[in-house]
């Protein structure tokens, strides 16, 4: 491709709305442009990268035995109603009504659509296992679209759905995907950290997220250097420190604490550590109030709470409900004296002594509170989030934290959709059996952005070989027509040899061309300049390195092929 005939609107300045590196570079390198908030158009150079990634995904999915399909992006509301998600998907799902009043969603995900498809084409255990996938656009009305294509309203996802006759089959389908994902990201030149993720109530190693370590990541990962335990913060467990010998139990006392609401206020007022307080938070779980009690130094982990209670919907209680449950306004709740409301205690609470809690009375707290004596600890669970320094649940070493961008997710779904949508097949004995599902997603555009986040320097992008928009960037620095013709010949030779080459044939200064080459980041730059016109030597430079190699024109193809290997 000749740059003079291409559309390559590179920019020197960062776009003012781009706050992260990948967004800035993807716009500046002429890969994409914003269409409107959370929506991007890909220019030819960007589309090439997107296609390369898509092809890698496709090849590895096919290799793993999955079959490609293509679903409508308008998905029929009837199927969402069958699964119950028409009601539960909330405002993230775009909904549409046609002229006849039929309802659809612009597919944010396709579990229902694929379950329906499989229901219509499969009838026997002999047809299973099967894993179907598509690479297609998804629509999500994200609350905060941001970071360019990392979180956009419209994006391309590879989503796959496996159907197996039993749990053992699902384990195999899932493991095949776990392997395929590792290959995909490796081929994309991305270093990913697979972490255990929240899997609802499927348990075990039923869900893995593929994370790219990055300061702009919206996910927090808990990692153990010693044993390799890795989980996202929704899921990460931690061992509570062994209880020391309890100090002698004090008497529980009511203390007047006017205007004291926050943990910070309490720390100042009682002159003790955050961990000495018990935070009591009122939720509403599937319509019923619920109190959760955790140390003041910890946050409630709502994913863990949801899994433990099995609640489908979990919300913080309104002031009105708090008043009803505790008899006092917000900020005064405590477990002592609460009747008729379910209370769940974090597993660290029972070992505490002489704690401070709300007294369920405006402007009063209790001090000298002792779990077991002053209130019963009936239901205990791990309902707080782990953080850096916490003890690894597997080996006891301290864990550390990293931020990560989620690029892929594999998940053992279970029977949720096949049961709700009544998908059954005949089993060996002529009876009927409900298949078990897994689902597997990769954000293709987000993967592209994650590669840019990971592979760049101060001058621009450094594409890994397999996803680069072109294999070779040929820069011609000719002054005369004869010289230009000589470079054109090199270009034709490369094209004839089947090499994907971007040829900068513009009438511009070498400095300008090199700056663009560095910004665009094609892995191999070949310059035909003075040395070429004088003695037939081309300059080879890898984008990732500094060294310049002089290669005689007759060794050109061999050297490139060696490099591309
Ligand atoms: P997130 O927690 O980032 O919102 P998710 O859990 O909603 O992700 P999934 O439903 O598992 O994501 O989707 C599969 C993949 O699709 C994700 O791993 C991610 O790579 C990609 N993805 C999800 N939402 C977006 C988005 N708004 N823009 C771009 N890619 C996305
Ligand atoms: Mg999401």
Short mmCIF file of C-alpha atoms in Angstrom, two decimals, residues 47-512:
data_model
loop_
_atom_site.label_atom_id
_atom_site.label_comp_id
_atom_site.label_asym_id
_atom_site.label_seq_id
_atom_site.Cartn_x
_atom_site.Cartn_y
_atom_site.Cartn_z
CA UNK A 47 -9.28 -2.32 10.63
CA UNK A 48 -6.27 -4.32 9.50
CA UNK A 49 -5.23 -4.86 13.12
CA UNK A 50 -8.76 -5.69 14.17
CA UNK A 51 -8.93 -8.30 11.37
CA UNK A 52 -5.60 -9.81 12.38
CA UNK A 53 -6.83 -10.26 15.94
CA UNK A 54 -10.15 -11.60 14.71
CA UNK A 55 -8.33 -14.14 12.55
CA UNK A 56 -6.19 -15.33 15.42
CA UNK A 57 -9.32 -15.74 17.54
CA UNK A 58 -11.05 -17.61 14.74
CA UNK A 59 -8.12 -19.93 14.06
CA UNK A 60 -7.74 -20.87 17.69
CA UNK A 61 -11.47 -21.35 18.23
CA UNK A 62 -11.60 -23.61 15.17
CA UNK A 63 -8.53 -25.48 16.35
CA UNK A 64 -10.29 -26.07 19.69
CA UNK A 65 -13.21 -27.65 17.83
CA UNK A 66 -15.71 -24.77 18.04
CA UNK A 67 -17.90 -23.83 15.07
CA UNK A 68 -18.49 -20.33 13.83
CA UNK A 69 -22.05 -19.01 13.40
CA UNK A 70 -23.49 -15.54 12.98
CA UNK A 71 -26.46 -14.35 14.99
CA UNK A 72 -28.77 -11.43 14.34
CA UNK A 73 -27.84 -8.44 16.43
CA UNK A 74 -31.50 -7.69 16.99
CA UNK A 75 -32.49 -10.30 19.50
CA UNK A 76 -36.10 -11.26 20.07
CA UNK A 77 -37.51 -10.18 23.44
CA UNK A 78 -39.44 -13.47 23.72
CA UNK A 79 -36.23 -15.39 24.42
CA UNK A 80 -35.08 -12.84 26.99
CA UNK A 81 -38.47 -13.18 28.64
CA UNK A 82 -38.10 -16.97 28.73
CA UNK A 83 -34.80 -16.69 30.60
CA UNK A 84 -36.15 -13.92 32.84
CA UNK A 85 -33.47 -11.47 31.75
CA UNK A 86 -35.84 -9.07 29.95
CA UNK A 87 -36.64 -7.87 33.46
CA UNK A 88 -33.23 -8.23 35.10
CA UNK A 89 -30.83 -6.88 32.42
CA UNK A 90 -31.60 -3.30 33.40
CA UNK A 91 -30.65 -0.11 31.57
CA UNK A 92 -27.41 -1.51 30.10
CA UNK A 93 -29.52 -3.30 27.46
CA UNK A 94 -30.68 -1.27 24.47
CA UNK A 95 -34.32 -2.07 23.76
CA UNK A 96 -36.18 -1.47 20.54
CA UNK A 97 -39.75 -1.84 19.33
CA UNK A 98 -40.57 -2.37 15.66
CA UNK A 99 -43.48 -0.84 13.76
CA UNK A 100 -45.69 -3.75 14.73
CA UNK A 101 -44.96 -3.39 18.39
CA UNK A 102 -42.60 -6.39 18.58
CA UNK A 103 -39.80 -5.94 21.10
CA UNK A 104 -36.11 -6.62 20.61
CA UNK A 105 -32.83 -5.85 22.25
CA UNK A 106 -29.65 -4.88 20.48
CA UNK A 107 -27.74 -7.93 21.68
CA UNK A 108 -25.48 -7.17 24.66
CA UNK A 109 -24.66 -10.92 24.84
CA UNK A 110 -26.20 -14.00 23.20
CA UNK A 111 -26.86 -16.79 25.71
CA UNK A 112 -30.58 -16.79 24.92
CA UNK A 113 -30.08 -16.59 21.16
CA UNK A 114 -27.66 -19.52 21.11
CA UNK A 115 -29.74 -21.61 23.48
CA UNK A 116 -32.69 -21.04 21.22
CA UNK A 117 -30.65 -21.93 18.14
CA UNK A 118 -29.37 -25.14 19.70
CA UNK A 119 -32.89 -25.99 20.85
CA UNK A 120 -34.01 -25.87 17.23
CA UNK A 121 -31.20 -27.90 15.69
CA UNK A 122 -30.17 -30.48 18.26
CA UNK A 123 -32.22 -33.33 19.60
CA UNK A 124 -29.96 -36.15 20.71
CA UNK A 125 -27.03 -36.74 23.06
CA UNK A 126 -25.20 -37.86 19.91
CA UNK A 127 -25.12 -34.24 18.73
CA UNK A 128 -23.25 -33.21 21.87
CA UNK A 129 -20.84 -31.83 22.87
CA UNK A 130 -21.04 -28.75 20.72
CA UNK A 131 -19.39 -25.35 21.02
CA UNK A 132 -20.76 -22.55 18.83
CA UNK A 133 -19.27 -19.11 18.51
CA UNK A 134 -19.59 -15.87 16.61
CA UNK A 135 -17.53 -12.73 16.16
CA UNK A 136 -20.09 -10.01 16.14
CA UNK A 137 -21.03 -6.58 17.41
CA UNK A 138 -22.40 -6.17 20.91
CA UNK A 139 -24.28 -3.19 22.24
CA UNK A 140 -24.20 -2.05 25.85
CA UNK A 141 -25.46 1.20 27.24
CA UNK A 142 -22.53 1.49 29.63
CA UNK A 143 -22.95 4.02 32.45
CA UNK A 144 -19.51 5.37 31.79
CA UNK A 145 -18.16 4.60 28.32
CA UNK A 146 -14.49 5.53 28.46
CA UNK A 147 -10.89 4.87 27.57
CA UNK A 148 -11.62 4.77 23.84
CA UNK A 149 -12.55 1.26 22.77
CA UNK A 150 -11.73 -0.28 26.14
CA UNK A 151 -15.25 0.50 27.31
CA UNK A 152 -17.48 1.52 24.46
CA UNK A 153 -21.18 1.30 23.75
CA UNK A 154 -20.68 -0.82 20.70
CA UNK A 155 -17.87 -3.34 20.38
CA UNK A 156 -16.90 -6.58 18.74
CA UNK A 157 -16.95 -9.67 20.86
CA UNK A 158 -16.12 -13.25 20.19
CA UNK A 159 -18.69 -15.11 22.20
CA UNK A 160 -18.87 -18.88 22.40
CA UNK A 161 -21.35 -21.20 24.07
CA UNK A 162 -20.71 -24.86 24.80
CA UNK A 163 -23.39 -27.47 25.37
CA UNK A 164 -22.52 -30.74 27.06
CA UNK A 165 -24.42 -33.73 28.27
CA UNK A 166 -22.94 -33.63 31.78
CA UNK A 167 -20.58 -31.83 34.14
CA UNK A 168 -17.61 -33.92 33.01
CA UNK A 169 -18.25 -32.87 29.44
CA UNK A 170 -18.49 -29.23 30.48
CA UNK A 171 -15.16 -29.52 32.29
CA UNK A 172 -13.57 -30.71 29.04
CA UNK A 173 -15.17 -27.99 26.91
CA UNK A 174 -14.11 -25.39 29.47
CA UNK A 175 -10.54 -26.68 29.62
CA UNK A 176 -10.29 -26.57 25.83
CA UNK A 177 -11.30 -22.91 25.95
CA UNK A 178 -8.88 -22.18 28.79
CA UNK A 179 -6.11 -23.50 26.53
CA UNK A 180 -7.36 -21.72 23.40
CA UNK A 181 -7.50 -18.39 25.25
CA UNK A 182 -3.93 -18.74 26.39
CA UNK A 183 -2.85 -19.34 22.78
CA UNK A 184 -4.94 -16.47 21.45
CA UNK A 185 -3.49 -13.86 23.77
CA UNK A 186 0.01 -15.19 23.36
CA UNK A 187 -0.27 -14.92 19.58
CA UNK A 188 -1.57 -11.37 19.98
CA UNK A 189 1.67 -10.60 21.80
CA UNK A 190 -0.24 -9.89 24.99
CA UNK A 191 0.93 -10.93 28.40
CA UNK A 192 -2.19 -11.88 30.31
CA UNK A 193 -2.74 -12.96 33.87
CA UNK A 194 -5.50 -15.54 34.13
CA UNK A 195 -7.27 -15.06 37.45
CA UNK A 196 -10.03 -16.89 39.26
CA UNK A 197 -13.21 -14.91 38.95
CA UNK A 198 -16.59 -14.83 40.57
CA UNK A 199 -18.68 -17.64 39.17
CA UNK A 200 -21.94 -17.01 40.95
CA UNK A 201 -22.74 -20.25 42.72
CA UNK A 202 -21.02 -22.67 40.33
CA UNK A 203 -18.08 -22.94 42.71
CA UNK A 204 -14.57 -24.30 42.17
CA UNK A 205 -12.46 -23.07 39.28
CA UNK A 206 -15.59 -22.36 37.29
CA UNK A 207 -14.64 -18.97 35.99
CA UNK A 208 -11.43 -17.41 34.79
CA UNK A 209 -10.76 -13.89 33.59
CA UNK A 210 -7.82 -13.00 31.38
CA UNK A 211 -6.31 -9.77 32.63
CA UNK A 212 -3.75 -7.44 31.20
CA UNK A 213 -1.85 -5.75 33.99
CA UNK A 214 -2.28 -2.00 33.64
CA UNK A 215 -2.62 1.01 35.92
CA UNK A 216 -5.75 2.05 34.04
CA UNK A 217 -7.36 -1.36 34.63
CA UNK A 218 -10.77 -1.24 36.26
CA UNK A 219 -10.30 -4.59 37.96
CA UNK A 220 -8.20 -5.25 41.02
CA UNK A 221 -6.30 -8.52 41.17
CA UNK A 222 -4.98 -10.23 44.29
CA UNK A 223 -1.84 -12.20 43.59
CA UNK A 224 0.41 -14.43 45.65
CA UNK A 225 4.02 -14.51 44.59
CA UNK A 226 4.76 -17.62 46.59
CA UNK A 227 2.13 -20.10 45.40
CA UNK A 228 0.69 -18.34 42.34
CA UNK A 229 -2.83 -17.88 43.73
CA UNK A 230 -4.53 -15.28 41.53
CA UNK A 231 -8.05 -13.99 41.80
CA UNK A 232 -9.95 -10.84 41.05
CA UNK A 233 -11.11 -8.80 44.00
CA UNK A 234 -14.73 -9.93 43.58
CA UNK A 235 -13.64 -13.46 44.25
CA UNK A 236 -10.32 -13.33 46.15
CA UNK A 237 -10.37 -15.05 49.51
CA UNK A 238 -7.99 -14.33 52.35
CA UNK A 239 -7.09 -15.94 55.60
CA UNK A 240 -8.01 -13.89 58.64
CA UNK A 241 -5.09 -13.41 61.04
CA UNK A 242 -5.15 -15.85 63.95
CA UNK A 243 -7.09 -14.39 66.86
CA UNK A 244 -4.76 -13.17 69.57
CA UNK A 245 -5.64 -13.77 73.18
CA UNK A 246 -8.74 -11.71 73.78
CA UNK A 247 -8.40 -8.82 76.17
CA UNK A 248 -10.52 -9.05 79.29
CA UNK A 249 -14.12 -8.37 78.34
CA UNK A 250 -15.25 -4.91 79.30
CA UNK A 251 -18.78 -3.99 80.10
CA UNK A 252 -20.96 -2.91 77.18
CA UNK A 253 -21.67 0.79 77.59
CA UNK A 254 -23.85 3.26 75.75
CA UNK A 255 -21.82 6.31 74.74
CA UNK A 256 -23.24 9.62 73.59
CA UNK A 257 -21.67 10.37 70.18
CA UNK A 258 -23.32 13.49 68.80
CA UNK A 259 -22.74 14.16 65.08
CA UNK A 260 -20.47 11.17 64.74
CA UNK A 261 -21.28 9.23 61.64
CA UNK A 262 -18.22 8.03 59.76
CA UNK A 263 -15.51 5.59 60.76
CA UNK A 264 -13.04 8.51 60.69
CA UNK A 265 -15.17 10.43 63.19
CA UNK A 266 -15.33 7.35 65.38
CA UNK A 267 -11.57 6.76 65.27
CA UNK A 268 -11.02 10.33 66.50
CA UNK A 269 -13.73 10.17 69.13
CA UNK A 270 -12.85 6.78 70.65
CA UNK A 271 -9.10 7.15 69.99
CA UNK A 272 -8.67 3.62 68.66
CA UNK A 273 -8.08 1.78 65.39
CA UNK A 274 -10.60 1.36 62.58
CA UNK A 275 -10.54 -2.39 63.06
CA UNK A 276 -12.08 -1.98 66.54
CA UNK A 277 -15.37 -0.81 65.05
CA UNK A 278 -18.07 -2.97 63.66
CA UNK A 279 -19.79 -1.56 60.59
CA UNK A 280 -23.37 -2.70 60.27
CA UNK A 281 -24.82 -2.18 56.84
CA UNK A 282 -28.42 -2.78 55.90
CA UNK A 283 -29.20 -4.26 52.48
CA UNK A 284 -32.35 -5.41 50.82
CA UNK A 285 -31.86 -8.87 49.32
CA UNK A 286 -34.67 -9.96 47.00
CA UNK A 287 -37.07 -7.72 48.90
CA UNK A 288 -36.00 -8.67 52.44
CA UNK A 289 -33.84 -6.52 54.71
CA UNK A 290 -30.50 -7.99 55.73
CA UNK A 291 -27.82 -6.68 58.09
CA UNK A 292 -24.16 -7.30 57.29
CA UNK A 293 -21.58 -6.78 60.02
CA UNK A 294 -17.91 -6.33 59.15
CA UNK A 295 -14.87 -4.76 60.84
CA UNK A 296 -14.70 -0.99 60.33
CA UNK A 297 -11.46 -1.38 58.41
CA UNK A 298 -13.07 -3.60 55.75
CA UNK A 299 -15.47 -3.19 52.88
CA UNK A 300 -18.44 -5.44 52.23
CA UNK A 301 -17.91 -7.50 49.08
CA UNK A 302 -21.32 -7.54 47.45
CA UNK A 303 -20.43 -10.37 45.07
CA UNK A 304 -19.54 -12.63 47.96
CA UNK A 305 -22.66 -11.52 49.80
CA UNK A 306 -24.81 -12.27 46.78
CA UNK A 307 -23.28 -15.70 46.35
CA UNK A 308 -23.65 -16.55 50.04
CA UNK A 309 -27.26 -15.46 50.24
CA UNK A 310 -28.19 -16.63 46.75
CA UNK A 311 -29.94 -13.29 46.30
CA UNK A 312 -30.62 -12.26 42.73
CA UNK A 313 -31.01 -8.63 43.64
CA UNK A 314 -29.09 -6.87 46.34
CA UNK A 315 -29.36 -3.17 47.07
CA UNK A 316 -28.41 -0.87 49.91
CA UNK A 317 -31.47 -0.18 52.04
CA UNK A 318 -33.18 3.18 51.88
CA UNK A 319 -33.15 5.44 54.96
CA UNK A 320 -36.72 4.41 55.57
CA UNK A 321 -35.87 0.72 55.74
CA UNK A 322 -32.82 1.41 57.93
CA UNK A 323 -35.13 3.25 60.32
CA UNK A 324 -37.56 0.36 60.29
CA UNK A 325 -34.92 -2.32 60.93
CA UNK A 326 -32.87 -0.48 63.56
CA UNK A 327 -35.30 2.05 64.95
CA UNK A 328 -32.72 4.75 64.25
CA UNK A 329 -31.52 6.80 61.30
CA UNK A 330 -28.63 5.83 59.05
CA UNK A 331 -25.24 5.77 60.82
CA UNK A 332 -26.38 4.27 64.13
CA UNK A 333 -26.88 0.59 63.23
CA UNK A 334 -25.41 -2.28 65.22
CA UNK A 335 -26.16 -5.97 65.71
CA UNK A 336 -26.93 -5.78 69.44
CA UNK A 337 -30.65 -5.75 70.03
CA UNK A 338 -31.73 -6.42 66.42
CA UNK A 339 -34.64 -8.82 66.17
CA UNK A 340 -36.46 -10.28 63.16
CA UNK A 341 -33.76 -9.30 60.66
CA UNK A 342 -31.25 -11.72 59.22
CA UNK A 343 -27.68 -10.77 60.23
CA UNK A 344 -24.61 -12.05 58.41
CA UNK A 345 -21.26 -11.60 60.12
CA UNK A 346 -17.92 -11.57 58.36
CA UNK A 347 -15.86 -14.50 59.65
CA UNK A 348 -13.47 -12.13 61.39
CA UNK A 349 -16.14 -10.67 63.68
CA UNK A 350 -16.42 -13.45 66.25
CA UNK A 351 -12.77 -13.05 67.26
CA UNK A 352 -13.13 -9.39 68.11
CA UNK A 353 -13.44 -8.11 71.65
CA UNK A 354 -14.45 -4.83 73.21
CA UNK A 355 -15.57 -3.45 69.86
CA UNK A 356 -17.58 -0.31 69.17
CA UNK A 357 -20.90 -0.58 67.33
CA UNK A 358 -23.90 1.58 66.59
CA UNK A 359 -26.49 1.45 69.37
CA UNK A 360 -29.54 1.59 67.07
CA UNK A 361 -30.31 4.92 68.65
CA UNK A 362 -29.61 8.31 67.14
CA UNK A 363 -26.24 9.77 68.29
CA UNK A 364 -25.32 6.76 70.44
CA UNK A 365 -22.79 3.98 70.13
CA UNK A 366 -21.97 1.00 72.31
CA UNK A 367 -18.40 0.43 73.45
CA UNK A 368 -17.08 -2.75 75.06
CA UNK A 369 -19.14 -4.88 72.69
CA UNK A 370 -18.28 -8.57 72.69
CA UNK A 371 -19.60 -10.86 69.96
CA UNK A 372 -21.26 -13.94 71.38
CA UNK A 373 -22.02 -12.18 74.65
CA UNK A 374 -23.80 -9.07 73.42
CA UNK A 375 -25.27 -10.58 70.29
CA UNK A 376 -25.37 -14.07 68.84
CA UNK A 377 -23.15 -14.82 65.83
CA UNK A 378 -25.47 -17.21 64.05
CA UNK A 379 -24.57 -16.78 60.39
CA UNK A 380 -20.96 -16.26 59.40
CA UNK A 381 -19.46 -15.90 55.94
CA UNK A 382 -16.54 -14.44 54.05
CA UNK A 383 -18.22 -11.21 52.94
CA UNK A 384 -15.31 -8.75 52.85
CA UNK A 385 -12.85 -7.95 50.06
CA UNK A 386 -9.23 -8.99 50.25
CA UNK A 387 -6.55 -6.36 49.74
CA UNK A 388 -2.79 -6.02 49.44
CA UNK A 389 -0.98 -7.51 52.41
CA UNK A 390 -3.76 -9.96 53.24
CA UNK A 391 -2.82 -13.57 53.78
CA UNK A 392 -3.05 -15.92 50.78
CA UNK A 393 -5.80 -18.48 51.38
CA UNK A 394 -3.69 -21.24 49.80
CA UNK A 395 -0.20 -20.82 51.25
CA UNK A 396 -0.26 -18.16 53.97
CA UNK A 397 2.13 -15.71 52.28
CA UNK A 398 1.11 -12.07 51.98
CA UNK A 399 -0.64 -11.17 48.71
CA UNK A 400 -0.12 -8.08 46.56
CA UNK A 401 -2.45 -6.14 44.29
CA UNK A 402 -2.39 -5.22 40.63
CA UNK A 403 -4.80 -3.37 38.41
CA UNK A 404 -5.92 -5.17 35.31
CA UNK A 405 -7.92 -4.80 32.10
CA UNK A 406 -10.19 -7.78 31.47
CA UNK A 407 -9.81 -8.94 27.87
CA UNK A 408 -11.49 -12.31 28.08
CA UNK A 409 -13.67 -14.39 30.34
CA UNK A 410 -14.50 -18.06 30.43
CA UNK A 411 -17.31 -19.29 32.57
CA UNK A 412 -19.12 -22.48 33.49
CA UNK A 413 -22.69 -21.34 33.25
CA UNK A 414 -24.47 -24.47 34.34
CA UNK A 415 -28.15 -25.06 33.61
CA UNK A 416 -29.43 -21.51 33.95
CA UNK A 417 -30.45 -21.02 30.31
CA UNK A 418 -31.02 -24.59 29.20
CA UNK A 419 -33.44 -25.12 32.09
CA UNK A 420 -35.21 -21.76 31.77
CA UNK A 421 -35.57 -22.20 28.02
CA UNK A 422 -36.42 -25.86 28.20
CA UNK A 423 -33.63 -27.22 26.05
CA UNK A 424 -33.53 -30.99 26.33
CA UNK A 425 -32.07 -33.81 24.25
CA UNK A 426 -32.68 -37.54 24.18
CA UNK A 427 -30.24 -39.51 26.29
CA UNK A 428 -28.85 -42.98 25.60
CA UNK A 429 -31.80 -44.71 27.21
CA UNK A 430 -34.41 -42.72 25.32
CA UNK A 431 -35.12 -40.41 28.25
CA UNK A 432 -34.57 -36.70 28.16
CA UNK A 433 -31.67 -34.74 29.58
CA UNK A 434 -30.93 -31.03 29.94
CA UNK A 435 -27.51 -30.03 28.55
CA UNK A 436 -25.11 -27.98 30.67
CA UNK A 437 -23.56 -24.80 29.29
CA UNK A 438 -20.36 -22.84 29.34
CA UNK A 439 -19.79 -19.39 27.85
CA UNK A 440 -16.61 -17.77 26.67
CA UNK A 441 -16.06 -14.14 25.64
CA UNK A 442 -13.24 -12.06 24.23
CA UNK A 443 -13.46 -8.34 23.59
CA UNK A 444 -11.75 -7.93 20.24
CA UNK A 445 -11.44 -4.13 20.25
CA UNK A 446 -10.49 -4.11 23.89
CA UNK A 447 -7.79 -6.66 23.14
CA UNK A 448 -6.45 -4.36 20.43
CA UNK A 449 -6.35 -1.43 22.86
CA UNK A 450 -4.73 -3.62 25.52
CA UNK A 451 -1.96 -4.53 23.07
CA UNK A 452 -1.32 -0.81 22.54
CA UNK A 453 -1.33 -0.21 26.31
CA UNK A 454 1.29 -2.92 26.69
CA UNK A 455 3.39 -2.39 23.57
CA UNK A 456 4.52 1.19 23.04
CA UNK A 457 7.21 3.71 23.87
CA UNK A 458 7.34 7.51 23.95
CA UNK A 459 7.32 7.64 20.16
CA UNK A 460 4.35 5.43 19.46
CA UNK A 461 3.02 1.91 19.10
CA UNK A 462 5.23 -1.18 18.78
CA UNK A 463 2.99 -3.83 17.25
CA UNK A 464 3.71 -7.48 17.97
CA UNK A 465 4.37 -9.24 14.65
CA UNK A 466 1.17 -11.24 14.40
CA UNK A 467 -1.19 -8.32 14.85
CA UNK A 468 0.73 -5.55 13.07
CA UNK A 469 -1.27 -3.77 10.35
CA UNK A 470 1.56 -4.39 7.85
CA UNK A 471 4.63 -6.58 8.10
CA UNK A 472 7.06 -4.06 6.65
CA UNK A 473 7.17 -0.27 6.51
CA UNK A 474 9.19 0.81 3.48
CA UNK A 475 10.40 4.40 3.67
CA UNK A 476 11.66 5.95 0.46
CA UNK A 477 13.98 8.95 0.70
CA UNK A 478 14.51 9.84 -2.92
CA UNK A 479 15.40 13.16 -4.43
CA UNK A 480 15.29 12.44 -8.15
CA UNK A 481 12.81 10.59 -10.35
CA UNK A 482 15.37 7.88 -10.98
CA UNK A 483 15.79 7.34 -7.27
CA UNK A 484 12.04 7.22 -6.82
CA UNK A 485 11.80 4.61 -9.54
CA UNK A 486 14.45 2.52 -7.84
CA UNK A 487 12.49 2.54 -4.58
CA UNK A 488 9.27 1.77 -6.45
CA UNK A 489 11.03 -1.32 -7.79
CA UNK A 490 11.86 -2.48 -4.29
CA UNK A 491 8.22 -1.98 -3.35
CA UNK A 492 7.03 -4.03 -6.35
CA UNK A 493 9.50 -6.75 -5.47
CA UNK A 494 8.15 -6.99 -1.92
CA UNK A 495 4.54 -7.06 -3.12
CA UNK A 496 5.40 -9.77 -5.64
CA UNK A 497 6.96 -11.82 -2.83
CA UNK A 498 3.65 -11.64 -0.93
CA UNK A 499 4.91 -9.33 1.78
CA UNK A 500 2.41 -6.99 3.38
CA UNK A 501 4.12 -3.65 2.97
CA UNK A 502 3.22 -0.06 3.66
CA UNK A 503 5.29 2.15 1.37
CA UNK A 504 5.83 5.74 2.44
CA UNK A 505 6.22 7.31 -1.00
CA UNK A 506 5.18 10.79 0.09
CA UNK A 507 7.19 13.85 -0.76
CA UNK A 508 8.18 14.65 2.79
CA UNK A 509 11.29 14.90 4.93
CA UNK A 510 12.94 11.77 6.33
CA UNK A 511 12.30 13.05 9.87
CA UNK A 512 8.60 13.39 9.20
#
